[in-house]
C-alpha cells in the first residue's frame, strides 16, 4: 500500500495549482478580445509552457502518475479529436499550437477530478473515469478543460492579479511543492494564502465568467468533434447529485469548477436543442470504466472482491456482465492468479462476441487484456500469439508496447530472435518519429536498442525520454554520455553520433533561450543552469 505522503501529495499539488492557477478571477468574453492582448504578452506562450513543464516534472516523478497503455490510448482517442476540432474552429492560435504540449495524462487517484495546467497539459484522475458512464460525459470534461487552455485562462488570470506575475507564480509553485511533500494539506493551503496574499486572494475567487466561457467553448468543441452534447448536461447533473449525497471531499472538481444553477440550466438547454453525436461505442467505455476502477485501488481485498464477482449475475444486461468479467480478469492478473485471469478473460471475450451490434474496438481491448495477462504470467510467446491475432488498430500504441515487452522478455530469457528484436526496435523508432513526446515509448526504445546492440541509439533514446518528461538537463547529460561513448569506441554508428551532436547543440540552445527569456522577464526563481550566465544573453 502506498504511504500517506505519496497518496496525498499529488492531490494536494494538483488541487492547489488548480485553485491558484486555473480558477482565476477575470472578466472574460468569448475569445477574450478585450482583456488586453498586450498584457498576455507579459506571460509569453513559451513561459507558460516552461511553467507547465516544471509542474509536469513533479507530477511524472510521483507514484500516482500512471502511463497505462490501454487507458492512455482510450483517453487520447477522446482528447485528440477535441484538440483537432478546436483547431478547425480557430480556437488554437498558431503559436499556441506550435509550443503547447496538447497532452492528456492520468493520475492514479480515486477522487473525481480533472484539471488544466499551463502549457497545454490536462490531467484526469482515474476516479473521474470510474464515475462516467459514457464517453460523451468524459469528453465533455476534457473539452471544458481544453477551453481553459486554448483561452489561456491561467495566464490571463495571473495577469489580472499581477502584470509581471511569472516570479510570483514560480514562487507559489515551489511553495506548493514543498508543502505538498510534507503531506500536510493545511500547510499547502497556508502557502496559497500566505504567498503574496492580496494577489493570491484574487486568484482564489472563482470566476463565473471564466467557467461560463469554458462551458461555451467546450460545448462547441464537443459537438464539433462528434460527441453527443447531452454528455455535458449529464456530467453536470451527475456531479451535482453525487456531491449533494456525499460531501466528503471526494469531488475536488467541484471546488475548482463550482457548479451553479445557471451553468447546469445552460447545459440542459443546449442539450435540449441539439442533436445527438457519435461518441464511442458503449461497451468500450464500460470496459475502460472498469479498468480505471481496478487500477485506482489496488488493495488486495478490493481486487479479491472483484474476482469473486466473476462474470456477474446471469440475468444482468450483457454489457454489464462483460464489464464485470473484465474487471475480474484484470484483478486476478494483478493478484497473480494467472489461471483464473486467463479463464475469466476467455469468458469475457466469448461474451463480447455475442453482443449486438458487435464492437470490434472493444473486442480488441479484450484481446489486449489477454496479452497483458500472459505477459504478467511470464508467457511472452503466448502473448505474441494474441497480439498477432489483433486486426483492429494493430499498430496502435498499446499493442506496440506490449509486443515490444514480449520480445524483450523472450530476449532476456535466452529464447529471443535477433530479427524480432530488431523489428521491434525499428517499429518503436518509427513510432517515436511520429510521436516525439512519448516518453514511455522512448524508454522502451532505449531498452530494445541496448538489447540489440545499438548502444548509441539506446543512449539517445534515454535522452529523448528524459526530454519528453520535461527534464532538459537530464537529456543533455545523456547526450554528453553518448558523445563520450562515440569518441571512446571504434566502429560506432557515425550517423547516430552525428544526430547526438546535433541534438545536444539544439537542446543547449533551447536551454539558453529559456534562461535568457526568464531573466529578461525578471524571473530569477528557477535553479541556476550550469555554464549559463546573464552575460551569455543577447542585449
Coordinates of C-alpha atoms in Angstrom, one line a residue:
X1 CA 0.0 0.0 0.0
X2 CA 1.3 3.5 -0.8
X3 CA 2.3 5.7 2.0
X4 CA 0.2 8.7 3.1
X5 CA 2.8 11.0 1.7
X6 CA 2.6 9.6 -1.8
X7 CA -1.1 9.2 -1.8
X8 CA -1.8 12.7 -0.7
X9 CA 1.0 14.7 -2.4
X10 CA -0.3 14.7 -6.0
X11 CA -3.8 15.5 -4.9
X12 CA -2.6 18.5 -2.8
X13 CA -0.3 19.8 -5.5
X14 CA -2.8 19.4 -8.3
X15 CA -5.7 20.9 -6.3
X16 CA -3.7 23.8 -5.1
X17 CA -2.5 24.5 -8.6
X18 CA -5.9 24.2 -10.0
X19 CA -7.2 26.6 -7.4
X20 CA -4.4 29.1 -7.6
X21 CA -3.8 29.0 -11.3
X22 CA -6.8 27.7 -13.2
X23 CA -9.8 29.1 -11.4
X24 CA -8.9 32.8 -11.8
X25 CA -10.9 35.9 -11.1
X26 CA -11.1 37.5 -14.5
X27 CA -13.9 39.1 -16.6
X28 CA -14.0 37.0 -19.8
X29 CA -15.9 37.1 -23.0
X30 CA -15.8 34.7 -25.9
X31 CA -12.2 34.7 -27.3
X32 CA -11.5 37.4 -24.6
X33 CA -10.6 40.0 -27.2
X34 CA -10.7 43.0 -24.8
X35 CA -8.8 41.6 -21.9
X36 CA -5.6 43.1 -23.1
X37 CA -3.6 41.2 -25.6
X38 CA -0.5 43.3 -24.7
X39 CA -1.0 42.1 -21.1
X40 CA -0.9 38.5 -22.2
X41 CA 2.4 39.1 -23.8
X42 CA 3.8 39.6 -20.2
X43 CA 3.5 35.9 -19.8
X44 CA 4.6 34.5 -23.2
X45 CA 3.4 31.2 -24.6
X46 CA 6.9 29.9 -24.1
X47 CA 7.0 31.0 -20.5
X48 CA 3.6 29.3 -19.8
X49 CA 4.9 26.1 -21.4
X50 CA 8.0 26.2 -19.2
X51 CA 5.9 26.6 -16.1
X52 CA 3.8 23.6 -17.3
X53 CA 6.9 21.5 -17.8
X54 CA 8.1 22.4 -14.3
X55 CA 4.8 21.2 -12.9
X56 CA 4.8 18.1 -15.0
X57 CA 8.3 17.1 -13.9
X58 CA 7.0 16.9 -10.4
X59 CA 3.8 15.0 -11.4
X60 CA 5.6 12.4 -13.6
X61 CA 8.0 11.7 -10.8
X62 CA 5.2 10.9 -8.4
X63 CA 3.9 7.3 -7.9
X64 CA 0.4 8.4 -8.7
X65 CA 1.3 9.2 -12.3
X66 CA 0.3 6.3 -14.4
X67 CA 1.0 5.6 -18.1
X68 CA -1.3 2.6 -18.6
X69 CA -1.1 2.0 -22.3
X70 CA -4.7 0.8 -22.7
X71 CA -6.3 3.6 -20.7
X72 CA -4.0 6.2 -22.1
X73 CA -4.8 5.1 -25.6
X74 CA -8.5 5.4 -24.8
X75 CA -8.1 8.9 -23.2
X76 CA -6.2 10.0 -26.3
X77 CA -9.0 8.7 -28.5
X78 CA -11.2 11.3 -26.8
X79 CA -8.8 14.1 -26.2
X80 CA -7.0 14.3 -29.6
X81 CA -10.3 14.7 -31.6
X82 CA -11.2 17.5 -29.3
X83 CA -7.9 19.2 -30.0
X84 CA -8.4 18.7 -33.7
X85 CA -11.9 20.1 -33.6
X86 CA -10.6 23.1 -31.6
X87 CA -8.0 23.7 -34.3
X88 CA -10.7 23.6 -37.0
X89 CA -12.8 26.1 -35.1
X90 CA -9.9 28.5 -34.9
X91 CA -9.7 28.4 -31.1
X92 CA -6.0 27.5 -31.2
X93 CA -3.7 30.2 -32.4
X94 CA -0.6 29.1 -34.4
X95 CA 2.0 30.0 -31.8
X96 CA -0.1 28.2 -29.2
X97 CA -0.4 25.2 -31.5
X98 CA 3.4 25.0 -32.0
X99 CA 4.5 25.4 -28.4
X100 CA 1.9 23.8 -26.2
X101 CA 2.0 20.1 -25.4
X102 CA -1.7 19.1 -26.0
X103 CA -1.2 16.2 -23.7
X104 CA -3.8 14.4 -21.5
X105 CA -2.4 12.3 -18.7
X106 CA -3.7 10.1 -15.9
X107 CA -3.3 10.1 -12.1
X108 CA -4.0 7.0 -10.0
X109 CA -6.4 8.9 -7.7
X110 CA -9.8 7.8 -6.6
X111 CA -11.1 11.4 -6.3
X112 CA -13.3 12.8 -9.1
X113 CA -11.1 15.5 -10.7
X114 CA -9.7 16.9 -13.9
X115 CA -7.6 20.0 -14.4
X116 CA -5.7 22.1 -16.9
X117 CA -2.1 23.1 -16.3
X118 CA 0.0 25.8 -18.0
X119 CA 1.5 24.7 -21.4
X120 CA -1.4 22.5 -22.7
X121 CA -1.4 19.7 -20.2
X122 CA -4.7 18.2 -19.0
X123 CA -4.8 15.8 -16.1
X124 CA -7.5 13.2 -15.4
X125 CA -8.0 11.3 -12.1
X126 CA -9.0 7.7 -12.6
X127 CA -11.9 8.4 -10.2
X128 CA -13.4 10.6 -12.9
X129 CA -13.3 7.9 -15.5
X130 CA -14.8 5.5 -13.0
X131 CA -17.7 7.9 -12.4
X132 CA -18.6 8.5 -16.0
X133 CA -21.0 6.1 -17.8
X134 CA -20.3 7.2 -21.4
X135 CA -17.5 8.6 -23.5
X136 CA -19.6 11.7 -24.1
X137 CA -19.6 12.6 -20.4
X138 CA -15.8 12.1 -20.1
X139 CA -15.3 14.1 -23.3
X140 CA -17.3 17.0 -22.0
X141 CA -15.0 17.4 -19.1
X142 CA -11.9 17.2 -21.4
X143 CA -13.5 19.8 -23.7
X144 CA -14.1 22.1 -20.8
X145 CA -10.5 21.8 -19.6
X146 CA -9.2 22.2 -23.1
X147 CA -11.1 25.5 -23.3
X148 CA -9.2 26.8 -20.3
X149 CA -6.0 26.0 -22.2
X150 CA -7.0 27.5 -25.6
X151 CA -8.3 30.7 -24.0
X152 CA -5.2 30.9 -21.8
X153 CA -7.2 31.4 -18.6
X154 CA -4.2 30.6 -16.5
X155 CA -2.0 33.3 -18.0
X156 CA -4.9 35.9 -18.1
X157 CA -5.9 35.2 -14.6
X158 CA -2.4 35.7 -13.3
X159 CA -2.2 39.0 -15.2
X160 CA -5.4 40.1 -13.6
X161 CA -3.7 39.5 -10.2
X162 CA -0.3 41.0 -11.2
X163 CA 1.0 42.0 -14.6
X164 CA 4.6 40.7 -14.1
X165 CA 3.5 37.5 -12.4
X166 CA 5.9 34.8 -13.5
X167 CA 8.0 35.4 -10.4
X168 CA 5.0 35.1 -8.1
X169 CA 3.7 32.1 -10.0
X170 CA 7.0 30.3 -9.8
X171 CA 7.4 31.2 -6.1
X172 CA 3.9 29.9 -5.4
X173 CA 4.6 26.7 -7.4
X174 CA 7.8 26.0 -5.4
X175 CA 6.0 26.7 -2.1
X176 CA 3.2 24.3 -3.1
X177 CA 5.6 21.6 -4.0
X178 CA 7.4 21.9 -0.6
X179 CA 4.1 22.0 1.2
X180 CA 2.8 19.0 -0.7
X181 CA 5.9 17.0 0.1
X182 CA 5.2 17.5 3.8
X183 CA 1.9 15.6 3.4
X184 CA 0.2 18.5 5.2
X185 CA -2.8 19.8 3.3
X186 CA -3.2 22.6 5.8
X187 CA 0.3 23.7 5.1
X188 CA -0.4 23.7 1.3
X189 CA -3.5 25.9 1.9
X190 CA -1.5 28.2 4.1
X191 CA 1.1 28.5 1.4
X192 CA -1.6 29.6 -1.1
X193 CA -3.0 32.2 1.3
X194 CA 0.4 33.4 2.5
X195 CA 2.2 33.9 -0.8
X196 CA 1.5 37.5 -1.7
X197 CA -1.9 37.4 0.0
X198 CA -3.6 40.2 -1.9
X199 CA -2.6 38.7 -5.3
X200 CA -3.4 35.1 -4.4
X201 CA -6.7 36.1 -2.8
X202 CA -7.8 37.5 -6.2
X203 CA -6.8 34.3 -7.9
X204 CA -8.8 32.2 -5.4
X205 CA -12.0 34.0 -6.1
X206 CA -13.8 31.7 -8.6
X207 CA -14.9 33.5 -11.8
X208 CA -18.3 32.6 -13.1
X209 CA -17.4 34.3 -16.3
X210 CA -14.4 32.1 -16.9
X211 CA -16.4 28.9 -16.2
X212 CA -19.2 30.0 -18.4
X213 CA -16.8 30.7 -21.2
X214 CA -15.1 27.3 -20.8
X215 CA -18.6 25.8 -20.9
X216 CA -19.5 27.6 -24.1
X217 CA -16.2 26.9 -25.8
X218 CA -16.1 23.3 -24.6
X219 CA -19.6 22.7 -25.8
X220 CA -18.7 23.9 -29.3
X221 CA -15.6 21.8 -29.3
X222 CA -17.5 18.8 -28.0
X223 CA -20.1 18.9 -30.8
X224 CA -17.6 19.7 -33.5
X225 CA -15.6 16.6 -32.5
X226 CA -18.8 14.5 -32.9
X227 CA -19.7 13.8 -29.3
X228 CA -23.2 14.0 -28.0
X229 CA -23.9 17.4 -26.5
X230 CA -26.1 15.8 -23.8
X231 CA -22.8 14.5 -22.3
X232 CA -22.1 17.9 -20.7
X233 CA -25.5 18.2 -19.1
X234 CA -25.4 14.6 -17.9
X235 CA -22.0 15.2 -16.4
X236 CA -23.1 18.3 -14.6
X237 CA -26.2 16.6 -13.2
X238 CA -24.1 13.6 -12.1
X239 CA -21.6 15.7 -10.3
X240 CA -24.3 17.8 -8.6
X241 CA -26.2 14.8 -7.4
X242 CA -23.1 13.0 -6.2
X243 CA -21.7 16.0 -4.3
X244 CA -25.1 16.6 -2.6
X245 CA -25.2 13.0 -1.5
X246 CA -21.5 12.8 -0.5
X247 CA -19.7 15.9 0.7
X248 CA -16.7 14.0 1.9
X249 CA -14.2 15.9 -0.3
X250 CA -14.1 13.2 -3.0
X251 CA -15.2 15.7 -5.6
X252 CA -12.3 18.3 -5.9
X253 CA -13.5 19.1 -9.4
X254 CA -16.4 21.0 -7.9
X255 CA -14.1 23.1 -5.7
X256 CA -12.0 24.3 -8.7
X257 CA -15.1 24.4 -11.0
X258 CA -18.0 25.2 -8.8
X259 CA -21.4 24.3 -10.3
X260 CA -24.2 26.9 -10.3
X261 CA -27.8 26.6 -11.2
X262 CA -27.2 28.8 -14.2
X263 CA -24.4 26.6 -15.6
X264 CA -26.5 23.5 -15.2
X265 CA -29.5 25.1 -16.8
X266 CA -27.5 26.4 -19.7
X267 CA -26.1 22.9 -20.3
X268 CA -29.5 21.3 -20.2
X269 CA -30.8 24.0 -22.6
X270 CA -28.1 23.3 -25.1
X271 CA -28.6 19.6 -24.9
X272 CA -32.4 20.0 -25.4
X273 CA -32.0 21.8 -28.7
X274 CA -29.1 19.8 -30.1
X275 CA -28.9 16.6 -32.0
X276 CA -27.0 13.5 -31.0
X277 CA -23.4 12.7 -31.5
X278 CA -21.4 9.6 -32.4
X279 CA -19.4 9.2 -29.2
X280 CA -17.6 5.9 -28.5
X281 CA -19.4 2.6 -28.5
X282 CA -20.9 1.9 -25.1
X283 CA -19.1 -1.3 -24.4
X284 CA -15.7 0.1 -24.8
X285 CA -16.3 2.9 -22.3
X286 CA -17.7 0.3 -19.9
X287 CA -14.5 -1.7 -20.1
X288 CA -12.3 1.4 -19.6
X289 CA -14.5 2.5 -16.7
X290 CA -13.9 -0.9 -15.0
X291 CA -10.2 -0.7 -15.8
X292 CA -10.0 2.7 -14.1
X293 CA -11.8 1.3 -11.1
X294 CA -9.4 -1.6 -10.8
X295 CA -6.2 0.4 -11.3
X296 CA -7.2 3.3 -9.0
X297 CA -7.5 0.9 -6.0
X298 CA -5.0 -2.0 -6.0
X299 CA -5.8 -3.1 -2.4
X300 CA -5.8 -6.9 -2.4
X301 CA -9.1 -7.1 -0.6
X302 CA -10.8 -4.9 -3.2
X303 CA -9.2 -7.0 -6.0
X304 CA -10.4 -10.3 -4.4
X305 CA -13.9 -8.9 -4.2
X306 CA -13.9 -8.1 -7.9
X307 CA -12.6 -11.5 -8.8
X308 CA -15.3 -13.1 -6.8
X309 CA -17.9 -11.2 -8.9
X310 CA -16.7 -13.2 -11.9
X311 CA -18.9 -12.7 -14.9
X312 CA -21.7 -11.2 -12.9
X313 CA -25.3 -12.2 -12.5
X314 CA -26.7 -14.2 -15.3
X315 CA -29.8 -12.0 -15.6
X316 CA -27.8 -8.8 -15.8
X317 CA -27.6 -6.9 -19.1
X318 CA -24.9 -8.4 -21.4
X319 CA -22.8 -5.2 -21.4
X320 CA -22.7 -5.2 -17.6
X321 CA -21.7 -8.9 -17.5
X322 CA -18.8 -8.3 -19.9
X323 CA -17.6 -5.2 -18.0
X324 CA -17.8 -7.1 -14.7
X325 CA -15.9 -10.0 -16.1
X326 CA -13.2 -7.7 -17.5
X327 CA -12.7 -6.2 -14.0
X328 CA -12.5 -9.7 -12.5
X329 CA -9.9 -10.9 -15.1
X330 CA -7.7 -7.8 -14.7
X331 CA -7.9 -8.1 -10.9
X332 CA -7.0 -11.7 -10.9
X333 CA -3.9 -10.9 -13.1
X334 CA -2.8 -8.2 -10.7
X335 CA -3.2 -10.7 -7.8
X336 CA -1.0 -13.1 -9.9
X337 CA -3.8 -15.6 -10.0
X338 CA -2.9 -16.4 -13.6
X339 CA -5.1 -19.4 -14.3
X340 CA -8.2 -17.6 -13.0
X341 CA -7.3 -14.5 -15.0
X342 CA -6.9 -16.5 -18.2
X343 CA -10.2 -18.3 -17.7
X344 CA -12.1 -15.0 -17.0
X345 CA -10.5 -13.2 -19.9
X346 CA -11.5 -16.0 -22.3
X347 CA -15.1 -16.0 -21.0
X348 CA -15.2 -12.2 -21.3
X349 CA -14.1 -12.3 -25.0
X350 CA -16.7 -15.0 -25.7
X351 CA -19.4 -12.9 -24.2
X352 CA -18.3 -9.9 -26.3
X353 CA -18.8 -11.8 -29.5
X354 CA -22.5 -12.3 -28.6
X355 CA -23.1 -8.5 -28.3
X356 CA -25.3 -6.9 -30.9
X357 CA -24.1 -4.9 -32.6
X358 CA -20.5 -6.3 -32.4
X359 CA -17.9 -3.7 -31.2
X360 CA -14.6 -4.6 -32.8
X361 CA -12.7 -1.9 -30.8
X362 CA -14.0 -3.4 -27.5
X363 CA -13.1 -6.9 -28.7
X364 CA -9.6 -5.6 -29.4
X365 CA -9.3 -4.2 -25.9
X366 CA -10.3 -7.6 -24.6
X367 CA -7.5 -9.2 -26.7
X368 CA -5.1 -6.7 -25.2
X369 CA -6.2 -7.8 -21.8
X370 CA -5.4 -11.4 -22.7
X371 CA -2.0 -10.3 -23.9
X372 CA -1.4 -8.4 -20.7
X373 CA -2.4 -11.4 -18.6
X374 CA 0.0 -13.6 -20.4
X375 CA 2.8 -11.1 -20.1
X376 CA 2.1 -10.9 -16.3
X377 CA 2.2 -14.7 -16.2
X378 CA 5.6 -14.8 -17.8
X379 CA 4.3 -16.2 -21.1
X380 CA 5.6 -13.8 -23.8
X381 CA 5.3 -16.3 -26.6
X382 CA 1.6 -16.8 -25.8
X383 CA 1.1 -13.0 -25.5
X384 CA 2.6 -12.6 -29.0
X385 CA 0.1 -15.1 -30.4
X386 CA -2.8 -12.9 -29.1
X387 CA -1.2 -9.7 -30.4
X388 CA -0.7 -11.4 -33.8
X389 CA -4.4 -12.1 -33.9
X390 CA -5.4 -8.4 -33.5
X391 CA -6.8 -7.0 -36.7
X392 CA -8.2 -3.6 -35.4
X393 CA -5.7 -0.8 -34.9
X394 CA -2.9 -3.4 -34.6
X395 CA -0.3 -0.7 -34.9
X396 CA -1.7 1.4 -32.0
X397 CA 0.4 2.3 -29.0
X398 CA -0.9 -0.3 -26.6
X399 CA -0.2 -3.4 -28.9
X400 CA 3.1 -1.9 -29.9
X401 CA 4.4 -1.5 -26.3
X402 CA 3.0 -4.9 -25.3
X403 CA 4.7 -6.6 -28.3
X404 CA 8.0 -4.9 -27.5
X405 CA 7.7 -6.1 -23.9
X406 CA 7.1 -9.6 -25.1
X407 CA 10.1 -9.5 -27.4
X408 CA 12.3 -8.1 -24.6
X409 CA 11.1 -10.8 -22.2
X410 CA 12.0 -13.5 -24.7
X411 CA 15.4 -12.0 -25.3
X412 CA 16.1 -11.9 -21.6
X413 CA 15.1 -15.5 -21.2
X414 CA 17.5 -16.5 -24.0
X415 CA 14.7 -17.6 -26.3
X416 CA 14.5 -14.4 -28.3
X417 CA 15.1 -13.9 -32.0
X418 CA 17.5 -11.2 -33.2
X419 CA 15.3 -10.4 -36.1
X420 CA 12.2 -10.0 -33.8
X421 CA 14.2 -7.7 -31.5
X422 CA 15.5 -5.6 -34.5
X423 CA 11.9 -5.4 -35.9
X424 CA 10.6 -4.2 -32.5
X425 CA 13.3 -1.6 -32.3
X426 CA 12.5 -0.3 -35.8
X427 CA 8.8 -0.2 -35.1
X428 CA 9.4 1.9 -32.0
X429 CA 11.8 4.1 -33.9
X430 CA 9.0 4.8 -36.4
X431 CA 6.5 5.4 -33.6
X432 CA 8.7 8.0 -31.8
X433 CA 9.4 9.8 -35.1
X434 CA 5.7 10.4 -35.3
X435 CA 5.2 10.9 -31.6
X436 CA 8.4 12.6 -30.3
X437 CA 6.8 13.5 -26.9
X438 CA 6.0 9.9 -25.9
X439 CA 8.4 9.3 -23.0
X440 CA 7.2 5.7 -22.4
X441 CA 7.9 4.7 -26.0
X442 CA 11.4 6.4 -25.9
X443 CA 12.2 4.4 -22.7
X444 CA 11.2 1.2 -24.3
X445 CA 13.2 2.0 -27.4
X446 CA 16.2 2.5 -25.1
X447 CA 15.8 -1.0 -23.8
X448 CA 15.3 -2.7 -27.1
X449 CA 18.1 -0.8 -28.8
X450 CA 20.5 -1.7 -25.9
X451 CA 19.5 -5.3 -26.1
X452 CA 20.0 -5.3 -29.9
X453 CA 23.5 -3.8 -29.5
X454 CA 22.6 -0.3 -30.8
X455 CA 24.4 1.4 -27.9
X456 CA 24.4 5.0 -29.2
X457 CA 20.7 4.7 -30.2
X458 CA 19.9 3.5 -26.7
X459 CA 21.7 6.4 -25.1
X460 CA 19.9 8.9 -27.4
X461 CA 16.6 7.2 -26.7
X462 CA 17.2 7.6 -22.9
X463 CA 18.0 11.3 -23.5
X464 CA 14.8 11.8 -25.5
X465 CA 12.8 10.0 -22.8
X466 CA 14.1 12.5 -20.3
X467 CA 13.4 15.4 -22.6
X468 CA 9.8 14.2 -23.2
X469 CA 9.4 14.1 -19.4
X470 CA 10.5 17.8 -19.2
X471 CA 14.0 17.1 -17.8
X472 CA 16.1 19.1 -20.3
X473 CA 19.2 19.0 -18.1
X474 CA 18.9 15.2 -17.8
X475 CA 18.6 14.9 -21.5
X476 CA 21.7 16.9 -22.0
X477 CA 23.6 14.7 -19.6
X478 CA 22.7 11.6 -21.5
X479 CA 23.6 13.2 -24.8
X480 CA 27.0 14.1 -23.4
X481 CA 27.4 10.5 -22.3
X482 CA 26.6 9.5 -25.9
X483 CA 29.3 11.8 -27.2
X484 CA 31.8 10.3 -24.9
X485 CA 30.8 6.8 -25.9
X486 CA 31.1 7.7 -29.6
X487 CA 34.6 9.1 -29.1
X488 CA 35.8 6.3 -26.9
X489 CA 34.8 3.3 -29.1
X490 CA 35.7 2.3 -32.6
X491 CA 33.1 1.3 -35.1
X492 CA 30.2 3.3 -33.5
X493 CA 27.4 4.4 -35.8
X494 CA 28.6 7.7 -37.4
X495 CA 25.1 8.8 -38.3
X496 CA 23.8 8.2 -34.8
X497 CA 26.8 10.1 -33.4
X498 CA 26.0 13.0 -35.7
X499 CA 22.4 13.0 -34.6
X500 CA 23.5 13.1 -30.9
X501 CA 25.9 16.1 -31.6
X502 CA 23.1 18.0 -33.4
X503 CA 20.5 17.2 -30.8
X504 CA 22.9 18.3 -28.0
X505 CA 23.5 21.7 -29.7
X506 CA 19.8 22.1 -30.2
X507 CA 18.9 21.4 -26.5
X508 CA 21.7 23.7 -25.3
X509 CA 20.4 26.5 -27.5
X510 CA 16.9 25.8 -26.2
X511 CA 18.1 26.0 -22.6
X512 CA 19.9 29.2 -23.3
X513 CA 16.8 30.8 -24.9
X514 CA 14.7 29.7 -21.9
X515 CA 17.3 31.1 -19.5
X516 CA 17.6 34.4 -21.3
X517 CA 13.8 34.8 -21.6
X518 CA 13.3 34.1 -17.9
X519 CA 16.0 36.6 -16.9
X520 CA 14.7 39.2 -19.3
X521 CA 11.2 38.9 -17.7
X522 CA 12.7 39.3 -14.2
X523 CA 12.0 35.6 -13.3
X524 CA 15.0 34.5 -11.2
X525 CA 13.2 31.8 -9.4
X526 CA 14.5 28.9 -11.3
X527 CA 17.6 26.9 -10.4
X528 CA 20.9 28.1 -11.9
X529 CA 21.9 26.4 -15.2
X530 CA 25.4 25.1 -15.5
X531 CA 27.5 27.1 -17.9
X532 CA 25.0 29.9 -18.4
X533 CA 25.2 33.4 -17.1
X534 CA 23.3 36.6 -17.8
X535 CA 26.2 37.8 -20.0
X536 CA 25.5 34.9 -22.3
X537 CA 22.2 36.5 -23.3
X538 CA 21.9 39.0 -26.2
X539 CA 21.2 42.6 -25.1

